[in-house]
Each structure stands twice: as C-alpha cells, then as structure tokens.
Short mmCIF file of N, CA and C and ligand atoms in Angstrom, two decimals:
data_model
loop_
_atom_site.label_atom_id
_atom_site.label_comp_id
_atom_site.label_asym_id
_atom_site.label_seq_id
_atom_site.Cartn_x
_atom_site.Cartn_y
_atom_site.Cartn_z
N MET A 1 -8.28 21.72 9.52
CA MET A 1 -8.97 20.43 9.62
C MET A 1 -8.17 19.43 10.45
N LYS A 2 -8.87 18.61 11.19
CA LYS A 2 -8.17 17.60 11.99
C LYS A 2 -7.48 16.61 11.08
N LYS A 3 -6.29 16.19 11.48
CA LYS A 3 -5.59 15.12 10.76
C LYS A 3 -6.30 13.81 11.04
N ARG A 4 -6.20 12.91 10.07
CA ARG A 4 -6.96 11.66 10.18
C ARG A 4 -6.01 10.46 10.21
N ILE A 5 -6.16 9.69 11.28
CA ILE A 5 -5.25 8.54 11.53
C ILE A 5 -5.98 7.23 11.21
N ALA A 6 -5.28 6.33 10.52
CA ALA A 6 -5.78 4.95 10.36
C ALA A 6 -4.81 4.03 11.10
N ILE A 7 -5.36 3.15 11.91
CA ILE A 7 -4.54 2.19 12.64
C ILE A 7 -4.74 0.80 12.04
N PHE A 8 -3.64 0.13 11.72
CA PHE A 8 -3.68 -1.27 11.29
C PHE A 8 -3.20 -2.13 12.46
N ALA A 9 -3.98 -3.14 12.83
CA ALA A 9 -3.57 -4.02 13.94
C ALA A 9 -4.10 -5.43 13.67
N SER A 10 -3.35 -6.41 14.13
CA SER A 10 -3.76 -7.81 13.91
C SER A 10 -4.23 -8.51 15.17
N GLY A 11 -4.04 -7.87 16.33
CA GLY A 11 -4.31 -8.61 17.57
C GLY A 11 -5.04 -7.82 18.62
N SER A 12 -4.49 -7.84 19.82
CA SER A 12 -5.17 -7.26 20.97
C SER A 12 -5.44 -5.76 20.81
N GLY A 13 -4.43 -5.04 20.41
CA GLY A 13 -4.64 -3.61 20.17
C GLY A 13 -4.51 -2.74 21.41
N SER A 14 -3.64 -3.13 22.35
CA SER A 14 -3.49 -2.25 23.52
C SER A 14 -2.85 -0.92 23.12
N ASN A 15 -1.95 -0.95 22.14
CA ASN A 15 -1.41 0.33 21.65
C ASN A 15 -2.47 1.13 20.93
N ALA A 16 -3.27 0.46 20.12
CA ALA A 16 -4.37 1.16 19.44
C ALA A 16 -5.28 1.83 20.46
N GLN A 17 -5.53 1.12 21.55
CA GLN A 17 -6.37 1.68 22.63
C GLN A 17 -5.79 2.99 23.14
N LYS A 18 -4.49 2.98 23.42
CA LYS A 18 -3.84 4.19 23.95
C LYS A 18 -3.90 5.34 22.94
N ILE A 19 -3.77 5.00 21.68
CA ILE A 19 -3.82 6.04 20.64
C ILE A 19 -5.25 6.59 20.54
N MET A 20 -6.23 5.72 20.58
CA MET A 20 -7.63 6.18 20.52
C MET A 20 -7.96 7.06 21.72
N GLU A 21 -7.46 6.65 22.89
CA GLU A 21 -7.68 7.48 24.10
C GLU A 21 -7.02 8.85 23.95
N HIS A 22 -5.77 8.82 23.47
CA HIS A 22 -4.99 10.05 23.39
C HIS A 22 -5.66 11.08 22.48
N PHE A 23 -6.22 10.62 21.36
CA PHE A 23 -6.76 11.57 20.38
C PHE A 23 -8.26 11.78 20.52
N LYS A 24 -8.86 11.15 21.52
CA LYS A 24 -10.33 11.24 21.64
C LYS A 24 -10.81 12.69 21.73
N TYR A 25 -10.12 13.50 22.50
CA TYR A 25 -10.55 14.89 22.65
C TYR A 25 -9.54 15.87 22.03
N SER A 26 -8.74 15.38 21.10
CA SER A 26 -7.69 16.22 20.51
C SER A 26 -8.26 17.15 19.44
N ASN A 27 -7.68 18.35 19.35
CA ASN A 27 -8.05 19.25 18.26
C ASN A 27 -7.18 19.02 17.04
N LEU A 28 -6.07 18.31 17.25
CA LEU A 28 -5.10 18.11 16.17
C LEU A 28 -5.50 16.96 15.24
N ALA A 29 -5.97 15.87 15.83
CA ALA A 29 -6.18 14.67 15.02
C ALA A 29 -7.23 13.75 15.64
N GLU A 30 -7.70 12.82 14.80
CA GLU A 30 -8.63 11.80 15.30
C GLU A 30 -8.25 10.46 14.68
N VAL A 31 -8.60 9.39 15.38
CA VAL A 31 -8.49 8.07 14.76
C VAL A 31 -9.77 7.87 13.96
N SER A 32 -9.62 7.78 12.64
CA SER A 32 -10.80 7.73 11.76
C SER A 32 -11.17 6.32 11.37
N LEU A 33 -10.20 5.40 11.46
CA LEU A 33 -10.47 4.04 11.00
C LEU A 33 -9.48 3.07 11.63
N VAL A 34 -9.98 1.89 11.97
CA VAL A 34 -9.11 0.80 12.43
C VAL A 34 -9.25 -0.34 11.42
N LEU A 35 -8.13 -0.84 10.95
CA LEU A 35 -8.16 -1.92 9.96
C LEU A 35 -7.46 -3.15 10.51
N SER A 36 -7.99 -4.32 10.15
CA SER A 36 -7.36 -5.56 10.60
C SER A 36 -7.49 -6.64 9.54
N ASN A 37 -6.47 -7.48 9.48
CA ASN A 37 -6.51 -8.67 8.63
C ASN A 37 -7.09 -9.86 9.40
N ASN A 38 -7.41 -9.63 10.68
CA ASN A 38 -7.87 -10.72 11.53
C ASN A 38 -9.28 -10.41 12.07
N PRO A 39 -10.28 -11.14 11.59
CA PRO A 39 -11.65 -10.85 12.01
C PRO A 39 -11.88 -11.05 13.51
N ASP A 40 -11.01 -11.85 14.15
CA ASP A 40 -11.17 -12.11 15.59
C ASP A 40 -10.32 -11.20 16.46
N ALA A 41 -9.65 -10.25 15.86
CA ALA A 41 -8.74 -9.39 16.64
C ALA A 41 -9.54 -8.56 17.65
N TYR A 42 -9.04 -8.52 18.86
CA TYR A 42 -9.74 -7.76 19.91
C TYR A 42 -9.74 -6.26 19.62
N VAL A 43 -8.81 -5.84 18.78
CA VAL A 43 -8.76 -4.41 18.43
C VAL A 43 -10.08 -3.93 17.81
N ILE A 44 -10.81 -4.82 17.17
CA ILE A 44 -12.09 -4.44 16.55
C ILE A 44 -13.09 -4.02 17.64
N GLN A 45 -13.10 -4.83 18.71
CA GLN A 45 -13.97 -4.51 19.85
C GLN A 45 -13.57 -3.18 20.46
N ARG A 46 -12.28 -2.97 20.57
CA ARG A 46 -11.80 -1.70 21.15
C ARG A 46 -12.26 -0.53 20.30
N ALA A 47 -12.17 -0.67 18.96
CA ALA A 47 -12.62 0.41 18.07
C ALA A 47 -14.11 0.66 18.27
N ASP A 48 -14.88 -0.42 18.35
CA ASP A 48 -16.33 -0.29 18.59
C ASP A 48 -16.59 0.50 19.86
N ASN A 49 -15.82 0.22 20.91
CA ASN A 49 -16.02 0.92 22.19
C ASN A 49 -15.83 2.43 22.04
N PHE A 50 -14.97 2.81 21.11
CA PHE A 50 -14.74 4.24 20.87
C PHE A 50 -15.63 4.78 19.75
N GLU A 51 -16.51 3.91 19.24
CA GLU A 51 -17.37 4.26 18.11
C GLU A 51 -16.54 4.71 16.91
N ILE A 52 -15.43 4.03 16.72
CA ILE A 52 -14.57 4.29 15.57
C ILE A 52 -14.81 3.16 14.56
N PRO A 53 -15.04 3.50 13.29
CA PRO A 53 -15.30 2.45 12.30
C PRO A 53 -14.10 1.51 12.13
N SER A 54 -14.41 0.26 11.82
CA SER A 54 -13.32 -0.68 11.57
C SER A 54 -13.58 -1.40 10.26
N HIS A 55 -12.51 -1.94 9.71
CA HIS A 55 -12.61 -2.64 8.43
C HIS A 55 -11.71 -3.87 8.47
N VAL A 56 -12.30 -5.03 8.21
CA VAL A 56 -11.52 -6.27 8.16
C VAL A 56 -11.30 -6.63 6.70
N PHE A 57 -10.09 -7.00 6.37
CA PHE A 57 -9.79 -7.34 4.98
C PHE A 57 -8.99 -8.65 4.94
N ASP A 58 -8.94 -9.25 3.75
CA ASP A 58 -8.14 -10.47 3.64
C ASP A 58 -6.86 -10.18 2.84
N ARG A 59 -6.00 -11.16 2.82
CA ARG A 59 -4.69 -10.98 2.17
C ARG A 59 -4.83 -10.58 0.72
N ARG A 60 -5.82 -11.18 0.05
CA ARG A 60 -5.98 -10.88 -1.38
C ARG A 60 -6.29 -9.41 -1.59
N ALA A 61 -7.21 -8.89 -0.78
CA ALA A 61 -7.57 -7.47 -0.91
C ALA A 61 -6.34 -6.60 -0.66
N PHE A 62 -5.50 -7.05 0.26
CA PHE A 62 -4.34 -6.24 0.66
C PHE A 62 -3.23 -6.28 -0.40
N TYR A 63 -2.97 -7.50 -0.92
CA TYR A 63 -1.82 -7.65 -1.82
C TYR A 63 -2.16 -7.62 -3.30
N GLU A 64 -3.43 -7.88 -3.63
CA GLU A 64 -3.73 -8.01 -5.06
C GLU A 64 -4.78 -7.03 -5.54
N SER A 65 -5.05 -6.00 -4.76
CA SER A 65 -6.02 -5.01 -5.22
C SER A 65 -5.67 -3.64 -4.66
N GLU A 66 -6.41 -2.66 -5.11
CA GLU A 66 -6.20 -1.29 -4.63
C GLU A 66 -7.25 -0.94 -3.57
N GLU A 67 -8.01 -1.96 -3.16
CA GLU A 67 -9.16 -1.74 -2.28
C GLU A 67 -8.82 -0.94 -1.01
N ILE A 68 -7.75 -1.33 -0.36
CA ILE A 68 -7.39 -0.67 0.91
C ILE A 68 -6.94 0.77 0.66
N ILE A 69 -6.15 0.97 -0.39
CA ILE A 69 -5.68 2.32 -0.72
C ILE A 69 -6.88 3.22 -1.04
N GLU A 70 -7.82 2.67 -1.81
CA GLU A 70 -9.00 3.46 -2.16
C GLU A 70 -9.79 3.84 -0.91
N LEU A 71 -9.92 2.91 -0.01
CA LEU A 71 -10.64 3.19 1.24
C LEU A 71 -9.93 4.30 2.04
N LEU A 72 -8.62 4.19 2.14
CA LEU A 72 -7.84 5.18 2.90
C LEU A 72 -7.96 6.56 2.24
N ARG A 73 -7.93 6.58 0.93
CA ARG A 73 -8.05 7.86 0.21
C ARG A 73 -9.43 8.45 0.39
N ARG A 74 -10.43 7.57 0.28
CA ARG A 74 -11.82 8.04 0.42
C ARG A 74 -12.02 8.69 1.79
N LEU A 75 -11.39 8.12 2.80
CA LEU A 75 -11.54 8.67 4.16
C LEU A 75 -10.51 9.76 4.46
N GLU A 76 -9.76 10.14 3.45
CA GLU A 76 -8.76 11.22 3.56
C GLU A 76 -7.80 11.00 4.73
N ILE A 77 -7.30 9.77 4.80
CA ILE A 77 -6.35 9.42 5.87
C ILE A 77 -5.01 10.11 5.62
N ASP A 78 -4.46 10.71 6.69
CA ASP A 78 -3.18 11.42 6.59
C ASP A 78 -2.01 10.57 7.03
N ILE A 79 -2.23 9.70 8.02
CA ILE A 79 -1.12 8.91 8.54
C ILE A 79 -1.60 7.49 8.85
N ILE A 80 -0.73 6.54 8.58
CA ILE A 80 -1.06 5.13 8.85
C ILE A 80 -0.16 4.65 9.99
N VAL A 81 -0.78 4.10 11.00
CA VAL A 81 -0.05 3.64 12.18
C VAL A 81 -0.21 2.12 12.27
N LEU A 82 0.90 1.41 12.23
CA LEU A 82 0.86 -0.04 12.42
C LEU A 82 1.11 -0.31 13.90
N ALA A 83 0.14 -0.97 14.53
CA ALA A 83 0.25 -1.22 15.97
C ALA A 83 -0.01 -2.70 16.20
N GLY A 84 1.05 -3.50 16.05
CA GLY A 84 0.86 -4.95 16.17
C GLY A 84 0.23 -5.52 14.91
N PHE A 85 0.70 -5.03 13.76
CA PHE A 85 0.18 -5.49 12.47
C PHE A 85 1.22 -6.42 11.86
N LEU A 86 0.79 -7.65 11.54
CA LEU A 86 1.79 -8.68 11.22
C LEU A 86 2.10 -8.85 9.74
N LEU A 87 1.37 -8.18 8.86
CA LEU A 87 1.64 -8.37 7.43
C LEU A 87 2.61 -7.31 6.91
N LEU A 88 3.41 -7.72 5.92
CA LEU A 88 4.33 -6.79 5.28
C LEU A 88 3.51 -5.82 4.41
N VAL A 89 3.82 -4.54 4.51
CA VAL A 89 3.05 -3.54 3.75
C VAL A 89 3.46 -3.59 2.27
N PRO A 90 2.48 -3.75 1.37
CA PRO A 90 2.82 -3.85 -0.06
C PRO A 90 3.29 -2.52 -0.64
N GLU A 91 4.00 -2.65 -1.77
CA GLU A 91 4.63 -1.47 -2.36
C GLU A 91 3.63 -0.40 -2.78
N ASN A 92 2.47 -0.82 -3.29
CA ASN A 92 1.50 0.21 -3.73
C ASN A 92 1.04 1.08 -2.55
N LEU A 93 0.94 0.49 -1.38
CA LEU A 93 0.54 1.29 -0.22
C LEU A 93 1.69 2.19 0.26
N LEU A 94 2.91 1.66 0.20
CA LEU A 94 4.08 2.48 0.56
C LEU A 94 4.18 3.70 -0.35
N LYS A 95 3.90 3.47 -1.63
CA LYS A 95 3.99 4.57 -2.61
C LYS A 95 2.87 5.58 -2.39
N ALA A 96 1.71 5.09 -2.00
CA ALA A 96 0.56 6.00 -1.80
C ALA A 96 0.75 6.87 -0.55
N TYR A 97 1.50 6.36 0.42
CA TYR A 97 1.71 7.11 1.68
C TYR A 97 3.20 7.20 2.02
N PRO A 98 3.99 7.88 1.17
CA PRO A 98 5.43 7.92 1.43
C PRO A 98 5.75 8.64 2.74
N ASN A 99 6.54 7.99 3.58
CA ASN A 99 6.90 8.55 4.89
C ASN A 99 5.71 8.88 5.77
N LYS A 100 4.62 8.23 5.51
CA LYS A 100 3.41 8.47 6.31
C LYS A 100 2.93 7.18 6.95
N ILE A 101 3.78 6.16 6.95
CA ILE A 101 3.40 4.89 7.59
C ILE A 101 4.44 4.60 8.66
N ILE A 102 3.97 4.42 9.89
CA ILE A 102 4.92 4.17 10.98
C ILE A 102 4.54 2.89 11.72
N ASN A 103 5.54 2.32 12.38
CA ASN A 103 5.34 1.05 13.09
C ASN A 103 6.00 1.14 14.46
N ILE A 104 5.53 0.29 15.35
CA ILE A 104 6.20 0.17 16.65
C ILE A 104 6.72 -1.25 16.78
N HIS A 105 7.94 -1.37 17.28
CA HIS A 105 8.56 -2.70 17.42
C HIS A 105 9.05 -2.85 18.87
N PRO A 106 8.82 -4.03 19.48
CA PRO A 106 9.14 -4.18 20.91
C PRO A 106 10.59 -4.53 21.18
N ALA A 107 11.53 -3.86 20.53
CA ALA A 107 12.96 -4.06 20.80
C ALA A 107 13.72 -2.87 20.25
N LEU A 108 15.01 -2.84 20.59
CA LEU A 108 15.86 -1.73 20.13
C LEU A 108 16.45 -2.09 18.77
N LEU A 109 15.73 -1.75 17.73
CA LEU A 109 16.22 -2.02 16.37
C LEU A 109 17.53 -1.28 16.16
N PRO A 110 18.46 -1.77 15.35
CA PRO A 110 18.29 -2.88 14.40
C PRO A 110 18.40 -4.28 15.00
N LYS A 111 18.61 -4.36 16.31
CA LYS A 111 18.67 -5.69 16.91
C LYS A 111 17.25 -6.26 17.05
N PHE A 112 17.14 -7.57 16.96
CA PHE A 112 15.91 -8.29 17.27
C PHE A 112 14.71 -7.85 16.43
N GLY A 113 14.97 -7.63 15.14
CA GLY A 113 13.87 -7.31 14.22
C GLY A 113 13.88 -8.28 13.05
N GLY A 114 12.99 -8.04 12.12
CA GLY A 114 12.94 -8.85 10.90
C GLY A 114 11.80 -9.85 10.92
N LYS A 115 11.67 -10.57 9.81
CA LYS A 115 10.56 -11.52 9.65
C LYS A 115 10.55 -12.54 10.80
N GLY A 116 9.39 -12.78 11.34
CA GLY A 116 9.25 -13.78 12.40
C GLY A 116 9.59 -13.25 13.79
N MET A 117 10.14 -12.05 13.85
CA MET A 117 10.49 -11.48 15.16
C MET A 117 9.32 -10.65 15.68
N TYR A 118 8.44 -11.30 16.37
CA TYR A 118 7.31 -10.58 16.95
C TYR A 118 6.89 -11.29 18.25
N GLY A 119 6.14 -10.59 19.05
CA GLY A 119 5.61 -11.16 20.29
C GLY A 119 6.72 -11.67 21.21
N ASP A 120 6.45 -12.79 21.88
CA ASP A 120 7.37 -13.32 22.88
C ASP A 120 8.73 -13.71 22.29
N LYS A 121 8.74 -14.03 20.99
CA LYS A 121 10.01 -14.45 20.37
C LYS A 121 11.07 -13.37 20.51
N VAL A 122 10.63 -12.11 20.42
CA VAL A 122 11.56 -10.99 20.53
C VAL A 122 12.17 -10.97 21.93
N HIS A 123 11.33 -11.05 22.94
CA HIS A 123 11.81 -10.95 24.32
C HIS A 123 12.67 -12.16 24.70
N GLN A 124 12.27 -13.33 24.20
CA GLN A 124 13.07 -14.54 24.43
C GLN A 124 14.47 -14.37 23.87
N ALA A 125 14.54 -13.85 22.65
CA ALA A 125 15.84 -13.66 21.99
C ALA A 125 16.69 -12.65 22.75
N VAL A 126 16.07 -11.63 23.28
CA VAL A 126 16.79 -10.61 24.04
C VAL A 126 17.40 -11.23 25.29
N LEU A 127 16.61 -12.04 25.99
CA LEU A 127 17.12 -12.68 27.22
C LEU A 127 18.23 -13.67 26.89
N GLN A 128 18.00 -14.44 25.83
CA GLN A 128 19.01 -15.45 25.44
C GLN A 128 20.34 -14.80 25.07
N ALA A 129 20.25 -13.62 24.47
CA ALA A 129 21.48 -12.93 24.03
C ALA A 129 22.20 -12.27 25.20
N GLY A 130 21.57 -12.27 26.38
CA GLY A 130 22.20 -11.66 27.55
C GLY A 130 22.35 -10.15 27.44
N GLU A 131 21.41 -9.53 26.79
CA GLU A 131 21.46 -8.07 26.62
C GLU A 131 21.40 -7.35 27.96
N GLU A 132 22.05 -6.20 28.03
CA GLU A 132 21.99 -5.41 29.27
C GLU A 132 20.82 -4.45 29.27
N GLU A 133 20.33 -4.14 28.08
CA GLU A 133 19.18 -3.23 28.01
C GLU A 133 18.21 -3.69 26.94
N HIS A 134 17.00 -3.17 27.06
CA HIS A 134 15.92 -3.55 26.14
C HIS A 134 15.06 -2.31 25.95
N GLY A 135 14.18 -2.35 24.98
CA GLY A 135 13.35 -1.16 24.79
C GLY A 135 12.45 -1.28 23.58
N ILE A 136 12.08 -0.14 23.04
CA ILE A 136 11.12 -0.10 21.94
C ILE A 136 11.63 0.83 20.84
N THR A 137 11.12 0.59 19.65
CA THR A 137 11.49 1.45 18.51
C THR A 137 10.23 1.84 17.75
N ILE A 138 10.11 3.12 17.46
CA ILE A 138 9.05 3.60 16.58
C ILE A 138 9.77 4.07 15.31
N HIS A 139 9.33 3.56 14.17
CA HIS A 139 10.09 3.82 12.94
C HIS A 139 9.18 3.93 11.72
N PHE A 140 9.71 4.58 10.68
CA PHE A 140 8.99 4.60 9.41
C PHE A 140 9.03 3.20 8.81
N VAL A 141 8.01 2.92 8.01
CA VAL A 141 7.91 1.59 7.40
C VAL A 141 8.44 1.65 5.98
N ASN A 142 9.27 0.66 5.62
CA ASN A 142 9.66 0.51 4.22
C ASN A 142 9.34 -0.91 3.77
N GLU A 143 9.92 -1.32 2.65
CA GLU A 143 9.51 -2.60 2.06
C GLU A 143 10.06 -3.82 2.80
N ARG A 144 10.89 -3.60 3.82
CA ARG A 144 11.40 -4.74 4.59
C ARG A 144 10.96 -4.63 6.06
N PHE A 145 10.72 -5.78 6.69
CA PHE A 145 10.28 -5.79 8.08
C PHE A 145 11.27 -5.07 8.98
N ASP A 146 10.82 -4.07 9.70
CA ASP A 146 11.57 -3.43 10.80
C ASP A 146 12.86 -2.73 10.37
N GLU A 147 12.93 -2.28 9.11
CA GLU A 147 14.18 -1.66 8.66
C GLU A 147 14.08 -0.18 8.33
N GLY A 148 12.91 0.40 8.43
CA GLY A 148 12.76 1.83 8.07
C GLY A 148 13.44 2.74 9.09
N GLU A 149 13.56 4.00 8.71
CA GLU A 149 14.27 4.99 9.54
C GLU A 149 13.65 5.11 10.94
N VAL A 150 14.51 5.13 11.93
CA VAL A 150 14.04 5.21 13.32
C VAL A 150 13.56 6.63 13.64
N ILE A 151 12.41 6.70 14.28
CA ILE A 151 11.87 8.01 14.71
C ILE A 151 12.15 8.22 16.20
N HIS A 152 11.94 7.17 16.97
CA HIS A 152 12.13 7.32 18.41
C HIS A 152 12.43 5.97 19.06
N GLN A 153 13.35 5.97 20.02
CA GLN A 153 13.59 4.76 20.81
C GLN A 153 13.53 5.10 22.29
N ALA A 154 13.09 4.16 23.09
CA ALA A 154 13.10 4.34 24.54
C ALA A 154 13.59 3.03 25.13
N LYS A 155 14.39 3.11 26.20
CA LYS A 155 14.96 1.87 26.71
C LYS A 155 14.98 1.78 28.24
N PHE A 156 15.25 0.59 28.71
CA PHE A 156 15.40 0.36 30.15
C PHE A 156 16.49 -0.68 30.34
N LYS A 157 17.04 -0.71 31.58
CA LYS A 157 18.10 -1.66 31.90
C LYS A 157 17.47 -3.00 32.28
N ILE A 158 18.04 -4.08 31.82
CA ILE A 158 17.55 -5.40 32.23
C ILE A 158 18.22 -5.77 33.56
N GLU A 159 17.40 -6.06 34.56
CA GLU A 159 17.92 -6.41 35.90
C GLU A 159 18.12 -7.93 35.98
N SER A 160 18.92 -8.36 36.96
CA SER A 160 19.23 -9.79 37.04
C SER A 160 17.99 -10.64 37.35
N ASP A 161 16.99 -10.05 38.01
CA ASP A 161 15.79 -10.84 38.30
C ASP A 161 14.68 -10.67 37.26
N ASP A 162 14.97 -9.99 36.17
CA ASP A 162 13.95 -9.84 35.13
C ASP A 162 13.66 -11.18 34.45
N THR A 163 12.42 -11.33 34.02
CA THR A 163 12.00 -12.53 33.28
C THR A 163 11.37 -12.06 31.98
N LEU A 164 10.98 -13.03 31.16
CA LEU A 164 10.30 -12.66 29.91
C LEU A 164 9.09 -11.78 30.21
N GLU A 165 8.32 -12.19 31.20
CA GLU A 165 7.10 -11.43 31.52
C GLU A 165 7.41 -10.00 31.97
N THR A 166 8.45 -9.84 32.78
CA THR A 166 8.72 -8.49 33.30
C THR A 166 9.30 -7.58 32.22
N ILE A 167 10.16 -8.13 31.36
CA ILE A 167 10.71 -7.23 30.32
C ILE A 167 9.63 -6.90 29.28
N LYS A 168 8.74 -7.85 29.07
CA LYS A 168 7.63 -7.61 28.14
C LYS A 168 6.74 -6.47 28.69
N PHE A 169 6.47 -6.57 29.97
CA PHE A 169 5.63 -5.56 30.62
C PHE A 169 6.29 -4.18 30.58
N LYS A 170 7.58 -4.15 30.91
CA LYS A 170 8.29 -2.85 30.91
C LYS A 170 8.29 -2.23 29.51
N GLY A 171 8.49 -3.08 28.51
CA GLY A 171 8.47 -2.58 27.13
C GLY A 171 7.10 -2.05 26.76
N GLN A 172 6.08 -2.79 27.16
CA GLN A 172 4.72 -2.37 26.84
C GLN A 172 4.38 -1.02 27.47
N GLN A 173 4.86 -0.84 28.71
CA GLN A 173 4.63 0.45 29.37
C GLN A 173 5.24 1.59 28.56
N LEU A 174 6.45 1.35 28.04
CA LEU A 174 7.11 2.38 27.22
C LEU A 174 6.34 2.62 25.92
N GLU A 175 5.87 1.54 25.32
CA GLU A 175 5.09 1.69 24.07
C GLU A 175 3.89 2.58 24.32
N HIS A 176 3.16 2.28 25.39
CA HIS A 176 1.93 3.04 25.66
C HIS A 176 2.24 4.49 25.99
N GLN A 177 3.38 4.69 26.65
CA GLN A 177 3.77 6.05 27.03
C GLN A 177 4.17 6.88 25.80
N TYR A 178 4.92 6.28 24.89
CA TYR A 178 5.52 7.09 23.81
C TYR A 178 4.77 7.10 22.49
N PHE A 179 4.10 6.01 22.15
CA PHE A 179 3.56 5.92 20.78
C PHE A 179 2.58 7.06 20.47
N PRO A 180 1.59 7.31 21.33
CA PRO A 180 0.66 8.41 21.00
C PRO A 180 1.38 9.76 20.85
N LYS A 181 2.36 10.01 21.72
CA LYS A 181 3.07 11.30 21.67
C LYS A 181 3.91 11.44 20.41
N VAL A 182 4.54 10.34 20.00
CA VAL A 182 5.35 10.39 18.79
C VAL A 182 4.45 10.65 17.57
N ILE A 183 3.29 10.03 17.55
CA ILE A 183 2.34 10.26 16.45
C ILE A 183 1.92 11.73 16.44
N GLU A 184 1.62 12.24 17.62
CA GLU A 184 1.21 13.64 17.72
C GLU A 184 2.32 14.57 17.20
N ASN A 185 3.55 14.32 17.62
CA ASN A 185 4.67 15.17 17.17
C ASN A 185 4.86 15.11 15.65
N LEU A 186 4.69 13.93 15.09
CA LEU A 186 4.82 13.81 13.63
C LEU A 186 3.72 14.61 12.94
N LEU A 187 2.50 14.46 13.43
CA LEU A 187 1.37 15.15 12.80
C LEU A 187 1.50 16.67 12.88
N LYS A 188 2.13 17.14 13.93
CA LYS A 188 2.33 18.59 14.07
C LYS A 188 3.23 19.12 12.96
N LYS A 189 4.05 18.24 12.41
CA LYS A 189 4.97 18.68 11.33
C LYS A 189 4.27 18.66 9.96
N TYR A 190 3.13 18.01 9.86
CA TYR A 190 2.41 17.96 8.57
C TYR A 190 1.71 19.29 8.38
N ASN A 191 1.63 19.77 7.10
CA ASN A 191 0.89 21.03 6.93
C ASN A 191 -0.55 20.76 6.57
C1 GRF B 1 3.55 -4.51 20.43
O1 GRF B 1 4.48 -5.05 21.30
C2 GRF B 1 4.23 -3.86 19.26
O2 GRF B 1 5.51 -3.41 19.54
C3 GRF B 1 4.29 -4.98 18.26
O3 GRF B 1 3.13 -5.72 18.46
C4 GRF B 1 2.67 -5.55 19.80
C5 GRF B 1 1.24 -5.15 19.73
O4 GRF B 1 0.62 -5.18 20.97
N1 GRF B 1 4.47 -4.47 16.93
P1 GRF B 1 -0.85 -4.63 21.15
O5 GRF B 1 -1.75 -5.40 20.19
O6 GRF B 1 -0.84 -3.17 20.84
O7 GRF B 1 -1.20 -4.92 22.57
#
C-alpha cells in the first residue's frame, strides 16, 4: 500500500508544492491531506490545484482536543511533514506519531533556530552574525522548536555580494531540491 503523507503548513506552501509534485505519480507514497491553522494560507489553493483534500483548524482544536489526531488516524497517515508550519506540535500528537514528524528549517541548526526564528528574521540574523555559510536543516520534531534530531543538512557559501534576498533564494532552492527526496528516503525505511 502507498504510504500516506500529511503536510502541515501555515503560509505560502512552496515546499508543500514541491512535495505534492514529487509524489504525484509515485508508487511509494501520496500526499493525502494538507492541514493549516491559517484559513488564508496559499497552501490551501495549492492543495486544491492537486485535488488533495485540505483541513483548516484553530488553535483550540490543535491544543485542546484530539480532533487532529483522530483525523490523521482516520486517514491512516504514516508521516507528518511540517513545511512552514508555525505552531509548536503538542505532546499528544508527538506521542501519536513518534519519529514520524519532520520539519524543515531555513538555517543550519543548531544555529539560528528556536521560538520566533522564522522567515526573514533567520536570514537577517545570519547576515548580522557574519556567517561564512548558510543552508537548510531537515529534522525530526520534538517538544521544542527546531531541536529534534537532524536528518539532513545542505549548505552554501555566503558571498560578499549576497543580500537577504539572495541567501533566502539560495536556501529555498536547496529546500525544494532536498525536502521531497529526504521524505522519500525516510518512507523507504518504513515497513
Ligand atoms: C521555509 O523556509 C521553511 O524552511 C520554513 O518555512 C518556510 C516555508 O516556506 N520552515 P514555504 O511556505 O514552503 O514557501
């Protein structure tokens, strides 16, 4: 049976798009559901374009009920992929999917991670720190922001003429290149 992926995203969903494209004709897995805490997130439109069901939920449903876990179980979801999802994953969900929830972060963790470190703030901090290199991290999710075990990192050198926009773009290219493949490799290890 095909493995079933659920993507959680709060915003644009360009990574979600790449994952949906990657698995569209795959025999290994499919994206079965896209979930968002943001009713205006563009990722919902992207899911619609792929005819993939989506589900919008509020904080209460996420933190104070079993609603999301029940939905994931009902749809027999095997892996949860956070792709630009801004809420901390609650303990009941971590327990329901041990080592089956992964996230992508736009920096080389453990540097430039943690609460509030998202979007342009990450790239700004990298430039301010005068880093020589920058990159992305794909990691397992635990109860703290950006601290779970690293699965894969990819990096590039920061050039003297780089700006926030250029390093952001280079990082995004790496995310799109690696995230679908890393998910595929993980799923191949599941029985
Ligand atoms: C990415 O940079 C990812 O690393 C971070 O949030 C961003 C999501 O971008 N967690 P998008 O919505 O996939 O375009």
